[in-house]
Amino acid sequence: MLRYRLDRIETAEITAENFRRDLDFDLAAYASRAFGSYYGDDEYGPVTWRFSPEATATARQFVFHPDQSITEEPDGSLIVRFEASGHLEMAWHLYMRGNQVEVLEPAALREMVHDHRRADFPALPRPDYPTPCSNEQKSNALGVT
């Protein structure tokens, strides 16, 4: 199956070609196997991240994956679990969180991000920084109707 990001398609044309969709195909189930737009059967599996107690409040505001589960640990840290592929996109996402998140699994992702966990910049928003908003709120703020 080919996957395309709609926001990257520059032109399209109607052709005489067609196909018949497999009636057993479940788009939501298929999409949930990826983190963002990246997908690969070879990477698909359990993902577990541990957010530091300092990052818990911010991390709790995000839905990292539609099938995630979260567990608050006794020390105040937050464990996020889901199954997906897309290690590179996960690494980009984790980088902005500095050393406030640790990859517990998979090992390949943990190795990918290990040398890039940083404590030398403020990875978390300041307490007075606005919380994430919906696309509708963003559009309203930009005056887009």
GROMACS .gro file of N, CA and C in nm:
model
  435
    1MET      N    1   0.084  -0.117   0.000
    1MET     CA    2   0.000   0.000   0.000
    1MET      C    3   0.089   0.124   0.000
    2LEU      N    4   0.053   0.221  -0.079
    2LEU     CA    5   0.126   0.347  -0.084
    2LEU      C    6   0.060   0.446   0.011
    3ARG      N    7   0.141   0.528   0.075
    3ARG     CA    8   0.091   0.631   0.166
    3ARG      C    9   0.141   0.766   0.119
    4TYR      N   10   0.053   0.864   0.120
    4TYR     CA   11   0.088   1.000   0.079
    4TYR      C   12   0.037   1.098   0.183
    5ARG      N   13   0.114   1.203   0.205
    5ARG     CA   14   0.068   1.313   0.290
    5ARG      C   15  -0.006   1.411   0.201
    6LEU      N   16  -0.132   1.435   0.233
    6LEU     CA   17  -0.212   1.524   0.150
    6LEU      C   18  -0.154   1.665   0.142
    7ASP      N   19  -0.092   1.711   0.250
    7ASP     CA   20  -0.038   1.847   0.250
    7ASP      C   21   0.087   1.859   0.161
    8ARG      N   22   0.139   1.748   0.111
    8ARG     CA   23   0.256   1.750   0.023
    8ARG      C   24   0.220   1.730  -0.124
    9ILE      N   25   0.095   1.701  -0.154
    9ILE     CA   26   0.053   1.682  -0.292
    9ILE      C   27   0.035   1.819  -0.356
   10GLU      N   28   0.107   1.843  -0.464
   10GLU     CA   29   0.101   1.973  -0.530
   10GLU      C   30   0.002   1.976  -0.646
   11THR      N   31  -0.013   1.865  -0.718
   11THR     CA   32  -0.108   1.859  -0.828
   11THR      C   33  -0.174   1.722  -0.830
   12ALA      N   34  -0.289   1.717  -0.894
   12ALA     CA   35  -0.361   1.591  -0.910
   12ALA      C   36  -0.438   1.597  -1.041
   13GLU      N   37  -0.465   1.482  -1.096
   13GLU     CA   38  -0.545   1.477  -1.218
   13GLU      C   39  -0.635   1.354  -1.215
   14ILE      N   40  -0.746   1.366  -1.279
   14ILE     CA   41  -0.840   1.255  -1.288
   14ILE      C   42  -0.796   1.166  -1.404
   15THR      N   43  -0.790   1.036  -1.376
   15THR     CA   44  -0.752   0.940  -1.480
   15THR      C   45  -0.863   0.835  -1.494
   16ALA      N   46  -0.848   0.749  -1.590
   16ALA     CA   47  -0.945   0.642  -1.611
   16ALA      C   48  -0.916   0.522  -1.520
   17GLU      N   49  -0.804   0.524  -1.448
   17GLU     CA   50  -0.769   0.413  -1.359
   17GLU      C   51  -0.859   0.413  -1.237
   18ASN      N   52  -0.889   0.293  -1.189
   18ASN     CA   53  -0.966   0.282  -1.066
   18ASN      C   54  -0.921   0.158  -0.990
   19PHE      N   55  -0.973   0.141  -0.872
   19PHE     CA   56  -0.943   0.022  -0.792
   19PHE      C   57  -1.063  -0.007  -0.705
   20ARG      N   58  -1.067  -0.126  -0.654
   20ARG     CA   59  -1.174  -0.165  -0.564
   20ARG      C   60  -1.114  -0.177  -0.424
   21ARG      N   61  -1.172  -0.102  -0.332
   21ARG     CA   62  -1.125  -0.105  -0.194
   21ARG      C   63  -1.161  -0.239  -0.131
   22ASP      N   64  -1.066  -0.294  -0.057
   22ASP     CA   65  -1.089  -0.418   0.018
   22ASP      C   66  -1.195  -0.387   0.125
   23LEU      N   67  -1.304  -0.457   0.125
   23LEU     CA   68  -1.413  -0.432   0.219
   23LEU      C   69  -1.372  -0.455   0.364
   24ASP      N   70  -1.267  -0.533   0.387
   24ASP     CA   71  -1.219  -0.558   0.523
   24ASP      C   72  -1.118  -0.454   0.570
   25PHE      N   73  -1.081  -0.360   0.482
   25PHE     CA   74  -0.982  -0.259   0.518
   25PHE      C   75  -1.042  -0.159   0.616
   26ASP      N   76  -0.971  -0.133   0.725
   26ASP     CA   77  -1.014  -0.039   0.829
   26ASP      C   78  -0.911   0.074   0.834
   27LEU      N   79  -0.946   0.189   0.778
   27LEU     CA   80  -0.853   0.301   0.771
   27LEU      C   81  -0.807   0.346   0.908
   28ALA      N   82  -0.897   0.353   1.004
   28ALA     CA   83  -0.859   0.397   1.139
   28ALA      C   84  -0.758   0.301   1.201
   29ALA      N   85  -0.782   0.172   1.187
   29ALA     CA   86  -0.689   0.072   1.242
   29ALA      C   87  -0.554   0.080   1.172
   30TYR      N   88  -0.556   0.098   1.041
   30TYR     CA   89  -0.431   0.109   0.965
   30TYR      C   90  -0.353   0.233   1.008
   31ALA      N   91  -0.422   0.346   1.017
   31ALA     CA   92  -0.355   0.471   1.055
   31ALA      C   93  -0.301   0.465   1.197
   32SER      N   94  -0.366   0.391   1.286
   32SER     CA   95  -0.321   0.387   1.425
   32SER      C   96  -0.189   0.311   1.441
   33ARG      N   97  -0.145   0.243   1.338
   33ARG     CA   98  -0.018   0.171   1.345
   33ARG      C   99   0.101   0.265   1.323
   34ALA      N  100   0.074   0.392   1.296
   34ALA     CA  101   0.181   0.488   1.270
   34ALA      C  102   0.181   0.597   1.376
   35PHE      N  103   0.297   0.659   1.394
   35PHE     CA  104   0.309   0.779   1.475
   35PHE      C  105   0.320   0.893   1.375
   36GLY      N  106   0.219   0.977   1.367
   36GLY     CA  107   0.219   1.081   1.265
   36GLY      C  108   0.202   1.020   1.128
   37SER      N  109   0.285   1.061   1.035
   37SER     CA  110   0.270   1.013   0.897
   37SER      C  111   0.369   0.904   0.860
   38TYR      N  112   0.455   0.865   0.952
   38TYR     CA  113   0.556   0.764   0.921
   38TYR      C  114   0.509   0.626   0.962
   39TYR      N  115   0.530   0.529   0.875
   39TYR     CA  116   0.486   0.393   0.901
   39TYR      C  117   0.586   0.295   0.844
   40GLY      N  118   0.608   0.187   0.916
   40GLY     CA  119   0.693   0.080   0.866
   40GLY      C  120   0.666  -0.046   0.946
   41ASP      N  121   0.633  -0.155   0.877
   41ASP     CA  122   0.606  -0.281   0.947
   41ASP      C  123   0.723  -0.324   1.034
   42ASP      N  124   0.845  -0.295   0.989
   42ASP     CA  125   0.963  -0.339   1.064
   42ASP      C  126   0.980  -0.266   1.197
   43GLU      N  127   0.919  -0.149   1.215
   43GLU     CA  128   0.930  -0.074   1.340
   43GLU      C  129   0.809  -0.089   1.431
   44TYR      N  130   0.701  -0.142   1.380
   44TYR     CA  131   0.578  -0.146   1.458
   44TYR      C  132   0.595  -0.230   1.584
   45GLY      N  133   0.550  -0.175   1.696
   45GLY     CA  134   0.555  -0.249   1.822
   45GLY      C  135   0.529  -0.159   1.940
   46PRO      N  136   0.547  -0.211   2.060
   46PRO     CA  137   0.521  -0.134   2.182
   46PRO      C  138   0.617  -0.016   2.195
   47VAL      N  139   0.562   0.096   2.241
   47VAL     CA  140   0.639   0.218   2.267
   47VAL      C  141   0.604   0.261   2.409
   48THR      N  142   0.708   0.290   2.487
   48THR     CA  143   0.686   0.336   2.624
   48THR      C  144   0.781   0.452   2.653
   49TRP      N  145   0.723   0.564   2.693
   49TRP     CA  146   0.801   0.684   2.730
   49TRP      C  147   0.773   0.716   2.876
   50ARG      N  148   0.877   0.764   2.943
   50ARG     CA  149   0.863   0.810   3.082
   50ARG      C  150   0.895   0.958   3.087
   51PHE      N  151   0.795   1.038   3.128
   51PHE     CA  152   0.814   1.182   3.142
   51PHE      C  153   0.850   1.212   3.286
   52SER      N  154   0.946   1.299   3.306
   52SER     CA  155   0.990   1.337   3.440
   52SER      C  156   0.875   1.403   3.516
   53PRO      N  157   0.883   1.405   3.649
   53PRO     CA  158   0.778   1.473   3.726
   53PRO      C  159   0.760   1.619   3.683
   54GLU      N  160   0.868   1.685   3.642
   54GLU     CA  161   0.859   1.825   3.598
   54GLU      C  162   0.783   1.838   3.466
   55ALA      N  163   0.782   1.734   3.386
   55ALA     CA  164   0.718   1.738   3.253
   55ALA      C  165   0.578   1.679   3.253
   56THR      N  166   0.536   1.621   3.363
   56THR     CA  167   0.408   1.549   3.367
   56THR      C  168   0.289   1.638   3.330
   57ALA      N  169   0.280   1.756   3.388
   57ALA     CA  170   0.164   1.843   3.362
   57ALA      C  171   0.155   1.878   3.213
   58THR      N  172   0.267   1.908   3.152
   58THR     CA  173   0.267   1.940   3.009
   58THR      C  174   0.236   1.817   2.925
   59ALA      N  175   0.297   1.704   2.957
   59ALA     CA  176   0.277   1.582   2.879
   59ALA      C  177   0.132   1.535   2.886
   60ARG      N  178   0.068   1.555   2.998
   60ARG     CA  179  -0.070   1.511   3.015
   60ARG      C  180  -0.164   1.587   2.921
   61GLN      N  181  -0.126   1.703   2.873
   61GLN     CA  182  -0.210   1.783   2.784
   61GLN      C  183  -0.213   1.730   2.641
   62PHE      N  184  -0.123   1.639   2.608
   62PHE     CA  185  -0.109   1.593   2.470
   62PHE      C  186  -0.164   1.452   2.450
   63VAL      N  187  -0.220   1.430   2.332
   63VAL     CA  188  -0.254   1.296   2.288
   63VAL      C  189  -0.145   1.259   2.188
   64PHE      N  190  -0.051   1.179   2.232
   64PHE     CA  191   0.061   1.140   2.147
   64PHE      C  192   0.017   1.038   2.043
   65HIS      N  193  -0.079   0.954   2.082
   65HIS     CA  194  -0.129   0.850   1.993
   65HIS      C  195  -0.273   0.821   2.033
   66PRO      N  196  -0.362   0.794   1.936
   66PRO     CA  197  -0.502   0.772   1.972
   66PRO      C  198  -0.526   0.654   2.065
   67ASP      N  199  -0.438   0.556   2.066
   67ASP     CA  200  -0.457   0.439   2.150
   67ASP      C  201  -0.366   0.438   2.274
   68GLN      N  202  -0.316   0.554   2.313
   68GLN     CA  203  -0.222   0.560   2.425
   68GLN      C  204  -0.291   0.530   2.557
   69SER      N  205  -0.211   0.482   2.650
   69SER     CA  206  -0.254   0.473   2.790
   69SER      C  207  -0.152   0.549   2.872
   70ILE      N  208  -0.196   0.610   2.980
   70ILE     CA  209  -0.103   0.683   3.067
   70ILE      C  210  -0.117   0.630   3.210
   71THR      N  211  -0.003   0.630   3.278
   71THR     CA  212   0.001   0.585   3.417
   71THR      C  213   0.086   0.685   3.494
   72GLU      N  214   0.031   0.736   3.602
   72GLU     CA  215   0.109   0.825   3.687
   72GLU      C  216   0.182   0.739   3.788
   73GLU      N  217   0.312   0.760   3.799
   73GLU     CA  218   0.396   0.682   3.889
   73GLU      C  219   0.402   0.749   4.027
   74PRO      N  220   0.436   0.674   4.132
   74PRO     CA  221   0.443   0.730   4.268
   74PRO      C  222   0.539   0.848   4.280
   75ASP      N  223   0.645   0.851   4.196
   75ASP     CA  224   0.740   0.961   4.205
   75ASP      C  225   0.694   1.086   4.130
   76GLY      N  226   0.572   1.082   4.068
   76GLY     CA  227   0.519   1.196   3.995
   76GLY      C  228   0.546   1.191   3.846
   77SER      N  229   0.625   1.094   3.801
   77SER     CA  230   0.651   1.082   3.658
   77SER      C  231   0.528   1.024   3.589
   78LEU      N  232   0.527   1.032   3.457
   78LEU     CA  233   0.414   0.985   3.378
   78LEU      C  234   0.465   0.886   3.274
   79ILE      N  235   0.402   0.769   3.268
   79ILE     CA  236   0.437   0.668   3.169
   79ILE      C  237   0.331   0.671   3.060
   80VAL      N  238   0.375   0.685   2.935
   80VAL     CA  239   0.284   0.683   2.819
   80VAL      C  240   0.317   0.560   2.737
   81ARG      N  241   0.213   0.481   2.706
   81ARG     CA  242   0.231   0.357   2.628
   81ARG      C  243   0.136   0.356   2.510
   82PHE      N  244   0.186   0.305   2.397
   82PHE     CA  245   0.104   0.281   2.279
   82PHE      C  246   0.182   0.190   2.187
   83GLU      N  247   0.119   0.146   2.080
   83GLU     CA  248   0.188   0.066   1.978
   83GLU      C  249   0.185   0.143   1.848
   84ALA      N  250   0.302   0.154   1.784
   84ALA     CA  251   0.310   0.228   1.658
   84ALA      C  252   0.446   0.206   1.594
   85SER      N  253   0.459   0.254   1.473
   85SER     CA  254   0.587   0.263   1.404
   85SER      C  255   0.611   0.410   1.377
   86GLY      N  256   0.727   0.441   1.322
   86GLY     CA  257   0.760   0.580   1.293
   86GLY      C  258   0.863   0.638   1.387
   87HIS      N  259   0.970   0.564   1.409
   87HIS     CA  260   1.071   0.606   1.506
   87HIS      C  261   1.129   0.743   1.474
   88LEU      N  262   1.153   0.775   1.348
   88LEU     CA  263   1.213   0.904   1.315
   88LEU      C  264   1.122   1.019   1.357
   89GLU      N  265   0.993   1.009   1.327
   89GLU     CA  266   0.902   1.117   1.368
   89GLU      C  267   0.890   1.123   1.520
   90MET      N  268   0.894   1.008   1.587
   90MET     CA  269   0.895   1.009   1.733
   90MET      C  270   1.019   1.080   1.785
   91ALA      N  271   1.134   1.053   1.725
   91ALA     CA  272   1.259   1.116   1.768
   91ALA      C  273   1.249   1.267   1.755
   92TRP      N  274   1.195   1.317   1.644
   92TRP     CA  275   1.178   1.462   1.627
   92TRP      C  276   1.091   1.518   1.738
   93HIS      N  277   0.984   1.447   1.769
   93HIS     CA  278   0.892   1.492   1.872
   93HIS      C  279   0.958   1.490   2.011
   94LEU      N  280   1.033   1.386   2.038
   94LEU     CA  281   1.098   1.373   2.168
   94LEU      C  282   1.211   1.473   2.188
   95TYR      N  283   1.278   1.510   2.080
   95TYR     CA  284   1.392   1.602   2.090
   95TYR      C  285   1.352   1.733   2.156
   96MET      N  286   1.233   1.783   2.122
   96MET     CA  287   1.193   1.913   2.176
   96MET      C  288   1.164   1.907   2.325
   97ARG      N  289   1.159   1.788   2.380
   97ARG     CA  290   1.133   1.774   2.523
   97ARG      C  291   1.261   1.756   2.604
   98GLY      N  292   1.375   1.767   2.536
   98GLY     CA  293   1.503   1.762   2.606
   98GLY      C  294   1.521   1.636   2.688
   99ASN      N  295   1.575   1.653   2.808
   99ASN     CA  296   1.599   1.537   2.894
   99ASN      C  297   1.481   1.510   2.987
  100GLN      N  298   1.366   1.568   2.956
  100GLN     CA  299   1.248   1.549   3.039
  100GLN      C  300   1.168   1.424   3.003
  101VAL      N  301   1.212   1.353   2.898
  101VAL     CA  302   1.146   1.229   2.859
  101VAL      C  303   1.251   1.123   2.833
  102GLU      N  304   1.222   1.002   2.872
  102GLU     CA  305   1.311   0.888   2.853
  102GLU      C  306   1.235   0.782   2.775
  103VAL      N  307   1.299   0.725   2.674
  103VAL     CA  308   1.239   0.615   2.600
  103VAL      C  309   1.270   0.485   2.672
  104LEU      N  310   1.168   0.418   2.720
  104LEU     CA  311   1.187   0.289   2.786
  104LEU      C  312   1.187   0.176   2.685
  105GLU      N  313   1.104   0.188   2.582
  105GLU     CA  314   1.105   0.093   2.470
  105GLU      C  315   1.044   0.159   2.349
  106PRO      N  316   1.084   0.120   2.233
  106PRO     CA  317   1.174   0.012   2.193
  106PRO      C  318   1.321   0.054   2.203
  107ALA      N  319   1.406  -0.045   2.209
  107ALA     CA  320   1.549  -0.018   2.221
  107ALA      C  321   1.603   0.062   2.104
  108ALA      N  322   1.554   0.036   1.983
  108ALA     CA  323   1.604   0.109   1.865
  108ALA      C  324   1.575   0.258   1.876
  109LEU      N  325   1.457   0.295   1.924
  109LEU     CA  326   1.424   0.436   1.943
  109LEU      C  327   1.506   0.495   2.057
  110ARG      N  328   1.522   0.421   2.165
  110ARG     CA  329   1.603   0.468   2.278
  110ARG      C  330   1.744   0.501   2.233
  111GLU      N  331   1.803   0.413   2.151
  111GLU     CA  332   1.939   0.438   2.099
  111GLU      C  333   1.941   0.558   2.005
  112MET      N  334   1.836   0.575   1.925
  112MET     CA  335   1.830   0.686   1.830
  112MET      C  336   1.831   0.821   1.901
  113VAL      N  337   1.761   0.832   2.014
  113VAL     CA  338   1.748   0.963   2.080
  113VAL      C  339   1.847   0.984   2.194
  114HIS      N  340   1.912   0.878   2.240
  114HIS     CA  341   1.995   0.888   2.360
  114HIS      C  342   2.095   1.002   2.357
  115ASP      N  343   2.171   1.015   2.251
  115ASP     CA  344   2.275   1.119   2.245
  115ASP      C  345   2.219   1.259   2.224
  116HIS      N  346   2.088   1.271   2.205
  116HIS     CA  347   2.028   1.401   2.177
  116HIS      C  348   1.941   1.451   2.292
  117ARG      N  349   1.938   1.378   2.402
  117ARG     CA  350   1.865   1.425   2.519
  117ARG      C  351   1.948   1.535   2.582
  118ARG      N  352   1.891   1.654   2.592
  118ARG     CA  353   1.967   1.771   2.636
  118ARG      C  354   1.904   1.836   2.757
  119ALA      N  355   1.990   1.892   2.840
  119ALA     CA  356   1.943   1.967   2.956
  119ALA      C  357   1.985   2.113   2.947
  120ASP      N  358   2.046   2.152   2.832
  120ASP     CA  359   2.102   2.286   2.822
  120ASP      C  360   2.008   2.387   2.757
  121PHE      N  361   1.881   2.356   2.744
  121PHE     CA  362   1.782   2.452   2.697
  121PHE      C  363   1.649   2.422   2.764
  122PRO      N  364   1.565   2.524   2.779
  122PRO     CA  365   1.437   2.503   2.847
  122PRO      C  366   1.339   2.430   2.755
  123ALA      N  367   1.331   2.298   2.770
  123ALA     CA  368   1.247   2.217   2.682
  123ALA      C  369   1.099   2.230   2.712
  124LEU      N  370   1.065   2.267   2.833
  124LEU     CA  371   0.924   2.276   2.871
  124LEU      C  372   0.878   2.420   2.867
  125PRO      N  373   0.751   2.441   2.836
  125PRO     CA  374   0.698   2.578   2.835
  125PRO      C  375   0.707   2.640   2.973
  126ARG      N  376   0.723   2.771   2.975
  126ARG     CA  377   0.719   2.843   3.102
  126ARG      C  378   0.578   2.832   3.159
  127PRO      N  379   0.563   2.845   3.290
  127PRO     CA  380   0.429   2.836   3.350
  127PRO      C  381   0.331   2.938   3.293
  128ASP      N  382   0.381   3.054   3.247
  128ASP     CA  383   0.292   3.157   3.192
  128ASP      C  384   0.271   3.143   3.041
  129TYR      N  385   0.327   3.038   2.982
  129TYR     CA  386   0.315   3.016   2.838
  129TYR      C  387   0.176   2.958   2.808
  130PRO      N  388   0.111   3.002   2.700
  130PRO     CA  389  -0.023   2.950   2.670
  130PRO      C  390  -0.023   2.799   2.649
  131THR      N  391  -0.131   2.734   2.689
  131THR     CA  392  -0.145   2.590   2.668
  131THR      C  393  -0.179   2.563   2.522
  132PRO      N  394  -0.160   2.439   2.477
  132PRO     CA  395  -0.193   2.405   2.338
  132PRO      C  396  -0.340   2.437   2.309
  133CYS      N  397  -0.366   2.480   2.187
  133CYS     CA  398  -0.503   2.512   2.151
  133CYS      C  399  -0.545   2.433   2.028
  134SER      N  400  -0.673   2.432   2.004
  134SER     CA  401  -0.727   2.358   1.891
  134SER      C  402  -0.696   2.430   1.761
  135ASN      N  403  -0.713   2.360   1.648
  135ASN     CA  404  -0.695   2.424   1.517
  135ASN      C  405  -0.793   2.538   1.499
  136GLU      N  406  -0.914   2.523   1.553
  136GLU     CA  407  -1.014   2.630   1.543
  136GLU      C  408  -0.965   2.754   1.617
  137GLN      N  409  -0.909   2.735   1.737
  137GLN     CA  410  -0.857   2.848   1.813
  137GLN      C  411  -0.741   2.913   1.739
  138LYS      N  412  -0.655   2.832   1.677
  138LYS     CA  413  -0.543   2.886   1.601
  138LYS      C  414  -0.594   2.969   1.483
  139SER      N  415  -0.694   2.917   1.411
  139SER     CA  416  -0.751   2.988   1.298
  139SER      C  417  -0.812   3.120   1.342
  140ASN      N  418  -0.885   3.118   1.454
  140ASN     CA  419  -0.945   3.240   1.506
  140ASN      C  420  -0.839   3.342   1.543
  141ALA      N  421  -0.732   3.295   1.605
  141ALA     CA  422  -0.624   3.386   1.645
  141ALA      C  423  -0.556   3.449   1.524
  142LEU      N  424  -0.552   3.376   1.413
  142LEU     CA  425  -0.489   3.426   1.291
  142LEU      C  426  -0.587   3.501   1.202
  143GLY      N  427  -0.714   3.506   1.242
  143GLY     CA  428  -0.816   3.572   1.163
  143GLY      C  429  -0.860   3.493   1.041
  144VAL      N  430  -0.839   3.362   1.043
  144VAL     CA  431  -0.879   3.277   0.931
  144VAL      C  432  -1.021   3.231   0.956
  145THR      N  433  -1.106   3.244   0.857
  145THR     CA  434  -1.245   3.197   0.874
  145THR      C  435  -1.274   3.080   0.783
   0.00000   0.00000   0.00000
